[in-house]
Short mmCIF file of C-alpha atoms in Angstrom, two decimals:
data_model
loop_
_atom_site.label_atom_id
_atom_site.label_comp_id
_atom_site.label_asym_id
_atom_site.label_seq_id
_atom_site.Cartn_x
_atom_site.Cartn_y
_atom_site.Cartn_z
CA UNK A 5 -27.07 -10.48 -61.70
CA UNK A 6 -24.86 -12.56 -59.71
CA UNK A 7 -23.93 -10.80 -56.48
CA UNK A 8 -27.49 -10.07 -56.24
CA UNK A 9 -27.87 -13.64 -56.92
CA UNK A 10 -25.01 -14.69 -53.88
CA UNK A 11 -27.12 -12.39 -51.87
CA UNK A 12 -30.01 -14.28 -52.05
CA UNK A 13 -28.66 -17.44 -51.56
CA UNK A 14 -26.72 -16.12 -48.24
CA UNK A 15 -30.08 -14.63 -47.38
CA UNK A 16 -31.68 -18.14 -47.80
CA UNK A 17 -28.62 -20.60 -45.93
CA UNK A 18 -29.48 -18.06 -43.10
CA UNK A 19 -33.24 -18.15 -42.35
CA UNK A 20 -32.20 -21.45 -43.05
CA UNK A 21 -30.05 -22.07 -40.37
CA UNK A 22 -32.49 -19.57 -38.14
CA UNK A 23 -35.54 -21.72 -38.38
CA UNK A 24 -33.24 -25.09 -37.77
CA UNK A 25 -31.86 -23.64 -34.66
CA UNK A 26 -35.45 -22.99 -33.57
CA UNK A 27 -36.73 -25.59 -34.14
CA UNK A 28 -34.00 -27.23 -32.11
CA UNK A 29 -35.07 -24.89 -29.21
CA UNK A 30 -38.88 -25.87 -29.56
CA UNK A 31 -37.94 -29.41 -29.14
CA UNK A 32 -35.42 -28.95 -25.89
CA UNK A 33 -38.57 -26.96 -24.50
CA UNK A 34 -40.40 -30.01 -24.04
CA UNK A 35 -37.23 -32.47 -23.35
CA UNK A 36 -36.43 -33.18 -19.33
CA UNK A 37 -33.71 -34.48 -20.96
CA UNK A 38 -31.99 -31.43 -22.51
CA UNK A 39 -28.85 -31.94 -19.42
CA UNK A 40 -28.45 -34.93 -18.41
CA UNK A 41 -26.08 -37.85 -19.67
CA UNK A 42 -23.75 -34.65 -21.02
CA UNK A 43 -20.35 -33.25 -20.98
CA UNK A 44 -20.89 -30.09 -19.25
CA UNK A 45 -18.72 -26.42 -18.57
CA UNK A 46 -20.16 -24.18 -15.68
CA UNK A 47 -18.40 -20.91 -15.99
CA UNK A 48 -18.77 -19.04 -13.05
CA UNK A 49 -17.81 -20.35 -9.86
CA UNK A 50 -20.39 -17.84 -7.56
CA UNK A 51 -23.89 -18.85 -5.72
CA UNK A 52 -25.54 -19.46 -9.15
CA UNK A 53 -22.27 -21.70 -10.61
CA UNK A 54 -22.02 -24.05 -7.56
CA UNK A 55 -25.96 -24.37 -7.25
CA UNK A 56 -25.99 -25.45 -11.66
CA UNK A 57 -22.89 -27.57 -10.00
CA UNK A 58 -24.31 -29.11 -7.13
CA UNK A 59 -27.89 -30.14 -9.46
CA UNK A 60 -26.37 -31.77 -12.64
CA UNK A 61 -23.18 -33.44 -11.16
CA UNK A 62 -25.35 -36.48 -10.83
CA UNK A 63 -26.05 -37.21 -14.43
CA UNK A 64 -23.34 -35.67 -15.70
CA UNK A 65 -19.49 -34.89 -16.33
CA UNK A 66 -18.82 -31.66 -15.41
CA UNK A 67 -15.85 -29.27 -16.24
CA UNK A 68 -15.30 -25.67 -13.63
CA UNK A 69 -13.89 -22.41 -14.84
CA UNK A 70 -13.22 -19.66 -13.23
CA UNK A 71 -11.58 -15.81 -14.08
CA UNK A 72 -10.65 -15.55 -10.84
CA UNK A 73 -8.57 -18.20 -8.18
CA UNK A 74 -11.03 -20.89 -6.53
CA UNK A 75 -10.50 -20.33 -2.63
CA UNK A 76 -13.53 -23.38 -2.59
CA UNK A 77 -11.16 -25.26 -0.38
CA UNK A 78 -13.82 -28.53 -1.03
CA UNK A 79 -12.25 -31.60 -2.71
CA UNK A 80 -14.69 -32.68 -5.33
CA UNK A 81 -14.93 -28.88 -6.78
CA UNK A 82 -11.02 -28.59 -6.80
CA UNK A 83 -10.88 -32.26 -9.08
CA UNK A 84 -13.64 -30.22 -12.06
CA UNK A 85 -11.85 -27.39 -12.35
CA UNK A 86 -9.79 -27.39 -15.76
CA UNK A 87 -7.79 -24.96 -17.58
CA UNK A 88 -8.76 -23.34 -21.35
CA UNK A 89 -5.98 -25.54 -22.79
CA UNK A 90 -7.87 -28.42 -21.46
CA UNK A 91 -11.27 -27.59 -22.64
CA UNK A 92 -10.13 -27.13 -25.97
CA UNK A 93 -9.88 -30.74 -26.55
CA UNK A 94 -12.72 -32.37 -25.39
CA UNK A 95 -16.31 -31.54 -26.93
CA UNK A 96 -18.50 -30.06 -24.92
CA UNK A 97 -22.03 -30.32 -25.18
CA UNK A 98 -23.96 -27.26 -23.03
CA UNK A 99 -22.27 -24.28 -21.39
CA UNK A 100 -23.79 -23.35 -18.62
CA UNK A 101 -22.71 -19.64 -17.67
CA UNK A 102 -23.22 -17.28 -14.64
CA UNK A 103 -24.84 -14.21 -15.12
CA UNK A 104 -21.75 -11.88 -13.77
CA UNK A 105 -19.76 -12.99 -17.04
CA UNK A 106 -19.67 -11.32 -19.96
CA UNK A 107 -18.68 -12.93 -22.71
CA UNK A 108 -16.39 -10.58 -24.64
CA UNK A 109 -14.70 -9.37 -21.77
CA UNK A 110 -13.53 -12.77 -20.25
CA UNK A 111 -11.02 -15.47 -20.12
CA UNK A 112 -13.00 -17.58 -22.16
CA UNK A 113 -14.05 -14.97 -24.79
CA UNK A 114 -12.71 -17.09 -27.99
CA UNK A 115 -14.11 -20.47 -26.54
CA UNK A 116 -16.92 -18.97 -26.00
CA UNK A 117 -17.23 -17.08 -29.64
CA UNK A 118 -17.01 -20.32 -30.98
CA UNK A 119 -19.90 -21.85 -29.51
CA UNK A 120 -22.33 -19.36 -28.83
CA UNK A 121 -25.16 -22.06 -28.97
CA UNK A 122 -23.78 -24.19 -26.55
CA UNK A 123 -24.08 -21.06 -23.78
CA UNK A 124 -27.33 -21.56 -21.46
CA UNK A 125 -28.06 -20.03 -17.92
CA UNK A 126 -29.24 -22.10 -14.62
CA UNK A 127 -32.88 -20.62 -15.79
CA UNK A 128 -32.87 -23.05 -18.49
CA UNK A 129 -31.49 -26.31 -16.41
CA UNK A 130 -34.41 -25.56 -14.66
CA UNK A 131 -37.19 -24.88 -17.14
CA UNK A 132 -36.18 -28.28 -18.35
CA UNK A 133 -36.65 -29.87 -14.93
CA UNK A 134 -40.04 -27.87 -14.03
CA UNK A 135 -41.30 -27.35 -16.96
CA UNK A 136 -44.70 -28.26 -15.36
CA UNK A 137 -44.39 -26.13 -12.93
CA UNK A 138 -46.52 -22.49 -13.17
CA UNK A 139 -44.17 -19.86 -13.22
CA UNK A 140 -44.96 -15.63 -12.62
CA UNK A 141 -41.76 -13.97 -13.83
CA UNK A 142 -40.78 -10.31 -12.85
CA UNK A 143 -38.38 -7.45 -14.45
CA UNK A 144 -37.66 -4.68 -15.52
CA UNK A 145 -34.96 -1.53 -14.57
CA UNK A 146 -36.32 -0.89 -11.09
CA UNK A 147 -38.78 -2.43 -8.63
CA UNK A 148 -37.99 -5.64 -9.46
CA UNK A 149 -37.51 -6.81 -6.51
CA UNK A 150 -39.96 -5.55 -4.83
CA UNK A 151 -43.07 -6.72 -6.55
CA UNK A 152 -41.81 -10.08 -6.67
CA UNK A 153 -41.60 -10.33 -2.55
CA UNK A 154 -45.51 -8.53 -2.69
CA UNK A 155 -46.61 -10.83 -4.93
CA UNK A 156 -44.38 -13.65 -2.91
CA UNK A 157 -46.36 -12.43 0.17
CA UNK A 158 -49.94 -12.14 -1.56
CA UNK A 159 -49.72 -15.57 -2.87
CA UNK A 160 -48.10 -17.01 0.64
CA UNK A 161 -51.27 -15.43 2.24
CA UNK A 162 -53.58 -17.20 -0.47
CA UNK A 163 -52.16 -20.53 1.30
CA UNK A 164 -49.66 -21.10 -1.61
CA UNK A 165 -46.89 -23.24 -2.26
CA UNK A 166 -44.56 -20.84 -3.94
CA UNK A 167 -40.81 -19.73 -3.61
CA UNK A 168 -39.41 -16.68 -4.46
CA UNK A 169 -36.04 -17.21 -6.36
CA UNK A 170 -33.91 -15.74 -8.87
CA UNK A 171 -32.11 -12.55 -8.85
CA UNK A 172 -33.80 -11.39 -5.15
CA UNK A 173 -30.65 -13.91 -3.63
CA UNK A 174 -31.95 -17.53 -3.78
CA UNK A 175 -30.46 -19.54 -6.82
CA UNK A 176 -33.46 -21.18 -8.59
CA UNK A 177 -31.65 -24.18 -8.32
CA UNK A 178 -31.30 -25.02 -4.10
CA UNK A 179 -35.23 -25.01 -3.80
CA UNK A 180 -36.41 -28.28 -2.43
CA UNK A 181 -38.86 -30.54 -1.79
CA UNK A 182 -40.74 -29.20 -5.68
CA UNK A 183 -44.40 -31.26 -6.25
CA UNK A 184 -46.48 -30.63 -9.27
CA UNK A 185 -48.38 -27.53 -7.61
CA UNK A 186 -45.61 -25.34 -6.20
CA UNK A 187 -45.60 -21.86 -7.96
CA UNK A 188 -42.36 -19.93 -8.46
CA UNK A 189 -41.93 -16.31 -8.41
CA UNK A 190 -39.25 -15.24 -10.27
CA UNK A 191 -37.23 -12.36 -10.18
CA UNK A 192 -34.76 -12.27 -14.25
CA UNK A 193 -32.28 -9.97 -14.39
CA UNK A 194 -31.16 -8.52 -17.51
CA UNK A 195 -28.10 -10.56 -17.00
CA UNK A 196 -29.59 -14.06 -16.83
CA UNK A 197 -32.51 -13.50 -19.84
CA UNK A 198 -29.50 -12.36 -22.24
CA UNK A 199 -28.03 -15.68 -22.30
CA UNK A 200 -31.27 -17.92 -21.90
CA UNK A 201 -32.25 -19.97 -24.12
CA UNK A 202 -34.86 -22.31 -22.88
CA UNK A 203 -36.60 -20.72 -20.16
CA UNK A 204 -40.13 -19.85 -20.14
CA UNK A 205 -42.21 -17.74 -18.03
CA UNK A 206 -46.32 -18.47 -17.77
CA UNK A 207 -47.15 -14.91 -17.17
CA UNK A 208 -44.35 -12.66 -17.59
CA UNK A 209 -44.24 -9.29 -16.59
CA UNK A 210 -42.12 -6.17 -17.71
CA UNK A 211 -42.08 -3.02 -14.96
CA UNK A 212 -40.23 -0.58 -16.92
CA UNK A 213 -36.82 -0.19 -18.84
CA UNK A 214 -34.46 2.96 -18.48
CA UNK A 215 -30.86 2.58 -19.75
CA UNK A 216 -28.80 0.73 -17.23
CA UNK A 217 -26.01 -1.68 -18.27
CA UNK A 218 -25.11 -0.31 -20.90
CA UNK A 219 -20.70 -0.95 -19.71
CA UNK A 220 -22.32 -4.41 -20.53
CA UNK A 221 -24.91 -4.47 -22.74
CA UNK A 222 -23.50 -1.65 -25.26
CA UNK A 223 -26.03 -0.66 -26.39
CA UNK A 224 -29.77 1.08 -24.86
CA UNK A 225 -30.84 -2.14 -28.07
CA UNK A 226 -29.38 -5.32 -26.26
CA UNK A 227 -30.40 -4.00 -23.12
CA UNK A 228 -34.11 -3.73 -24.21
CA UNK A 229 -33.61 -7.25 -26.36
CA UNK A 230 -32.91 -8.56 -23.47
CA UNK A 231 -35.28 -7.30 -20.91
CA UNK A 232 -37.85 -8.55 -24.00
CA UNK A 233 -36.29 -12.42 -24.12
CA UNK A 234 -38.85 -12.69 -20.91
CA UNK A 235 -41.32 -12.62 -23.51
CA UNK A 236 -40.41 -14.51 -27.04
CA UNK A 237 -40.24 -18.57 -26.01
CA UNK A 238 -43.90 -17.75 -24.55
CA UNK A 239 -46.72 -20.05 -26.34
CA UNK A 240 -50.56 -18.60 -26.82
CA UNK A 241 -51.58 -20.04 -23.54
CA UNK A 242 -48.81 -17.45 -22.01
CA UNK A 243 -49.78 -14.32 -20.48
CA UNK A 244 -46.98 -10.90 -20.75
CA UNK A 245 -48.20 -8.09 -18.99
CA UNK A 246 -46.45 -4.59 -19.80
CA UNK A 247 -45.89 -0.78 -18.42
CA UNK A 248 -47.18 0.43 -21.35
CA UNK A 249 -46.56 4.22 -19.61
CA UNK A 250 -43.21 3.41 -19.90
CA UNK A 251 -41.74 4.11 -23.82
CA UNK A 252 -39.55 1.81 -24.84
CA UNK A 253 -42.23 -0.34 -23.77
CA UNK A 254 -44.39 0.48 -25.77
CA UNK A 255 -42.39 1.18 -28.63
CA UNK A 256 -41.66 -2.71 -28.37
CA UNK A 257 -45.20 -3.63 -27.95
CA UNK A 258 -45.84 -1.34 -31.25
CA UNK A 259 -43.28 -2.70 -33.59
CA UNK A 260 -43.32 -6.49 -32.67
CA UNK A 261 -45.37 -9.37 -33.04
CA UNK A 262 -45.81 -12.43 -29.63
CA UNK A 263 -47.15 -15.46 -29.54
CA UNK A 264 -48.61 -14.31 -25.79
CA UNK A 265 -51.72 -12.70 -24.71
CA UNK A 266 -50.64 -8.58 -24.10
CA UNK A 267 -52.02 -7.04 -21.18
CA UNK A 268 -51.24 -3.37 -21.21
CA UNK A 269 -51.27 -1.87 -18.02
CA UNK A 270 -51.22 1.94 -18.42
CA UNK A 271 -53.99 3.05 -15.97
CA UNK A 272 -53.23 4.75 -12.51
CA UNK A 273 -54.15 3.14 -9.07
CA UNK A 274 -58.07 4.31 -9.13
CA UNK A 275 -58.65 6.55 -5.92
CA UNK A 276 -60.45 4.00 -4.51
CA UNK A 277 -58.10 1.23 -4.38
CA UNK A 278 -56.02 3.54 -3.00
CA UNK A 279 -58.27 4.35 -0.02
CA UNK A 280 -57.92 0.48 1.78
CA UNK A 281 -53.75 1.09 1.18
CA UNK A 282 -53.00 2.63 4.57
CA UNK A 283 -49.00 2.02 3.74
CA UNK A 284 -46.68 5.40 3.06
CA UNK A 285 -44.41 2.75 1.22
CA UNK A 286 -47.37 2.81 -1.91
CA UNK A 287 -47.11 6.67 -1.88
CA UNK A 288 -44.81 7.07 -4.77
CA UNK A 289 -45.39 6.79 -8.23
CA UNK A 290 -42.43 4.00 -8.75
CA UNK A 291 -44.91 1.72 -5.98
CA UNK A 292 -48.15 2.63 -7.49
CA UNK A 293 -46.95 1.27 -11.08
CA UNK A 294 -45.93 -2.39 -9.69
CA UNK A 295 -49.28 -2.23 -7.40
CA UNK A 296 -51.52 -2.02 -10.83
CA UNK A 297 -48.61 -5.33 -12.75
CA UNK A 298 -49.50 -6.74 -9.29
CA UNK A 299 -53.11 -6.34 -9.47
CA UNK A 300 -53.20 -7.70 -13.03
CA UNK A 301 -51.20 -10.83 -11.97
CA UNK A 302 -53.50 -11.78 -9.58
CA UNK A 303 -56.49 -11.18 -12.01
CA UNK A 304 -55.23 -13.86 -14.00
CA UNK A 305 -54.75 -16.31 -10.73
CA UNK A 306 -58.19 -15.03 -9.94
CA UNK A 307 -57.67 -13.40 -6.69
CA UNK A 308 -59.87 -11.51 -5.96
CA UNK A 309 -58.32 -7.86 -4.29
CA UNK A 310 -59.94 -7.60 -1.55
CA UNK A 311 -58.13 -11.02 -0.44
CA UNK A 312 -54.76 -8.64 -0.54
CA UNK A 313 -55.17 -5.39 0.81
CA UNK A 314 -53.73 -7.08 4.42
CA UNK A 315 -50.56 -8.10 2.96
CA UNK A 316 -50.39 -4.62 1.50
CA UNK A 317 -51.08 -2.59 4.51
CA UNK A 318 -48.43 -4.80 6.90
CA UNK A 319 -45.73 -4.71 3.95
CA UNK A 320 -42.86 -3.37 5.35
CA UNK A 321 -40.51 -2.82 1.95
CA UNK A 322 -37.01 -4.21 1.52
CA UNK A 323 -33.76 -3.17 3.35
CA UNK A 324 -31.91 -0.60 1.41
CA UNK A 325 -35.11 0.19 -1.46
CA UNK A 326 -36.21 3.32 0.28
CA UNK A 327 -36.14 1.85 3.84
CA UNK A 328 -36.68 4.19 6.51
CA UNK A 329 -34.28 3.92 9.15
CA UNK A 330 -35.22 6.97 11.31
CA UNK A 331 -38.30 8.92 11.69
CA UNK A 332 -39.10 11.94 14.46
CA UNK A 333 -41.14 14.35 14.06
CA UNK A 334 -39.27 16.83 12.31
CA UNK A 335 -36.60 14.38 10.28
CA UNK A 336 -36.71 11.52 7.87
CA UNK A 337 -33.76 9.33 7.28
CA UNK A 338 -33.91 6.90 4.03
CA UNK A 339 -32.01 4.39 3.39
CA UNK A 340 -32.54 3.99 -0.64
CA UNK A 341 -28.85 2.80 -1.15
CA UNK A 342 -30.25 0.20 -3.59
CA UNK A 343 -30.26 2.84 -5.74
CA UNK A 344 -27.97 2.47 -8.09
CA UNK A 345 -29.15 5.05 -11.55
CA UNK A 346 -31.36 8.20 -11.60
CA UNK A 347 -34.34 6.44 -12.65
CA UNK A 348 -34.00 4.29 -9.44
CA UNK A 349 -34.06 7.49 -7.12
CA UNK A 350 -36.53 9.37 -9.47
CA UNK A 351 -39.42 7.55 -8.29
CA UNK A 352 -39.06 8.65 -4.74
CA UNK A 353 -37.65 12.16 -4.93
CA UNK A 354 -41.19 12.50 -7.39
CA UNK A 355 -42.99 12.44 -4.24
CA UNK A 356 -40.61 13.58 -1.33
CA UNK A 357 -39.55 17.69 -0.76
CA UNK A 358 -37.21 19.71 1.89
CA UNK A 359 -34.73 16.76 0.91
CA UNK A 360 -31.01 17.05 1.62
CA UNK A 361 -29.74 13.89 -0.94
CA UNK A 362 -26.96 12.17 -0.31
CA UNK A 363 -25.70 11.39 -4.38
CA UNK A 364 -22.37 9.45 -6.09
CA UNK A 365 -20.48 6.72 -6.34
CA UNK A 366 -19.73 5.25 -9.99
CA UNK A 367 -22.12 6.83 -12.51
CA UNK A 368 -24.18 4.42 -15.04
CA UNK A 369 -23.08 5.00 -18.85
CA UNK A 370 -25.39 6.39 -20.82
CA UNK A 371 -27.49 7.92 -17.74
CA UNK A 372 -29.69 11.18 -17.57
CA UNK A 373 -31.18 12.95 -14.92
CA UNK A 374 -35.17 13.84 -16.10
CA UNK A 375 -36.46 16.06 -13.20
CA UNK A 376 -36.43 19.45 -14.08
CA UNK A 377 -35.98 22.49 -11.48
CA UNK A 378 -39.46 22.72 -10.68
CA UNK A 379 -39.57 19.06 -9.72
CA UNK A 380 -36.38 19.48 -7.59
CA UNK A 381 -38.99 21.28 -4.16
CA UNK A 382 -36.43 22.71 -2.13
CA UNK A 383 -33.18 20.03 -2.88
CA UNK A 384 -30.20 19.95 -1.88
CA UNK A 385 -27.61 18.01 -3.47
CA UNK A 386 -24.43 16.32 -1.53
CA UNK A 387 -21.47 14.71 -4.39
CA UNK A 388 -19.53 11.79 -3.04
CA UNK A 389 -17.35 9.51 -5.18
CA UNK A 390 -15.25 8.53 -8.04
CA UNK A 391 -17.34 10.23 -10.18
CA UNK A 392 -18.22 13.06 -9.20
CA UNK A 393 -17.70 15.36 -11.52
CA UNK A 394 -20.67 13.68 -13.70
CA UNK A 395 -23.13 14.00 -10.96
CA UNK A 396 -22.44 18.37 -10.76
CA UNK A 397 -22.97 18.08 -14.19
CA UNK A 398 -25.97 16.50 -14.47
CA UNK A 399 -27.40 17.49 -11.07
CA UNK A 400 -26.11 21.80 -10.79
CA UNK A 401 -29.08 23.07 -13.09
CA UNK A 402 -31.66 21.40 -11.37
CA UNK A 403 -30.77 21.99 -7.16
CA UNK A 404 -27.31 23.68 -5.15
CA UNK A 405 -25.06 21.04 -4.53
CA UNK A 406 -21.98 20.67 -2.49
CA UNK A 407 -18.73 18.57 -3.51
CA UNK A 408 -16.96 15.94 -0.80
CA UNK A 409 -13.56 14.01 -0.81
CA UNK A 410 -15.29 11.82 1.51
CA UNK A 411 -18.52 10.19 3.17
CA UNK A 412 -17.77 11.35 6.90
CA UNK A 413 -17.30 14.82 5.82
CA UNK A 414 -20.23 15.19 3.73
CA UNK A 415 -22.56 14.03 6.89
CA UNK A 416 -21.07 16.19 8.77
CA UNK A 417 -21.99 18.96 6.56
CA UNK A 418 -25.79 17.55 6.12
CA UNK A 419 -26.25 18.33 9.93
CA UNK A 420 -24.64 21.28 9.81
CA UNK A 421 -27.10 23.01 6.87
CA UNK A 422 -29.92 21.46 9.33
CA UNK A 423 -29.08 22.47 12.22
CA UNK A 424 -28.05 25.96 10.68
CA UNK A 425 -31.58 25.86 8.27
CA UNK A 426 -34.31 28.53 9.48
CA UNK A 427 -37.01 26.41 7.52
CA UNK A 428 -38.59 23.99 10.47
CA UNK A 429 -41.09 22.26 7.93
CA UNK A 430 -40.18 18.41 8.37
CA UNK A 431 -36.92 17.60 6.83
CA UNK A 432 -36.04 14.08 5.07
CA UNK A 433 -32.27 13.05 4.76
CA UNK A 434 -32.19 10.94 1.96
CA UNK A 435 -29.02 8.87 1.11
CA UNK A 436 -29.71 7.62 -2.79
CA UNK A 437 -26.48 7.19 -5.06
CA UNK A 438 -27.72 6.79 -8.27
CA UNK A 439 -24.99 5.00 -9.05
CA UNK A 440 -22.84 1.49 -8.49
CA UNK A 441 -22.03 0.63 -5.80
CA UNK A 442 -18.76 -0.17 -6.39
CA UNK A 443 -16.85 2.18 -4.60
#
């Protein structure tokens, strides 16, 4: 009985602490002065960290730290850099952490462990400053950048004052001349969402989820949890658009309750709509699914479908994402070097044949190749990189393959094979590494 009573008391105390923490966060959500006149540590001095420094320095006492040696020659920045010893003596109110920092593997891991509740991100700073502006946020394993860019072009074409920010390139805190009518299209990664506490979006979309970044998140469960933080702070007035064709998203929708209005996307683009789109970029299954998300967003914004076809037909795609860099009667060359996992490459592979596939690099932990031999219509894999044995193991049952020590030798062999191939059908050289790009 005594042991059971202790367990109940511990559970009650933990529940109360969580409840109090949630109340504090909800108060902060409506407080524009959250990051005003505070002692703030900015950890990580890349684009994100430096933009946070520029945004916060006027009204706060700022401390800077980075695991790497700082090359920035600005005297202002050098004066703000502190050591771990100095930090331990200061009572810090908030820690703004850059997305690239892994709190379990960094130099300040002990300090961060003691101060977990003080960790925030540039997304939180942005939200506290611009909570009344309309925000549309896109996340997912694959297709975030493309979907965000298309949506931005659609809104721009409808004369919205729209800004494209976040993981797509421009740090969110560098935007200028913002009015109450400014609409933000935000691409958010799992790294950004993982540490955010306050950020909320009027419209949130999760395109898809497949195993990725498990070296950072450790488990798929943690990765999914990071993605769904996008919806956690939404209110009853907000919308969450979820692709439930994806098993991981479908499971979350079934097992969790959310405050926001959930819009389940499970239908394919109708033939009638596809007939109005004269752009081969939208012929892949992945881009069709992303397009169905966009149609749901414009419905919420009360934009007529007819008004967006011109944008869709003129959309040329993004660099390094299914980018056609050469095309002739007999040969197409596609640069898809932003494909950093099998699931990202498969989106395109599903819709093409006669492929000379250049693949390899640093493999993603837990990554799986889900296409069967029958799906790989006349595929040949040309494998290179540090983890080429991993790729051989994954692909050998589905297609013919060769492995190489370097890209130069590989490329020569690709063109030699094309020259000697008697099949006169149109050929495609696809550079889609399906791996991290570090090597």
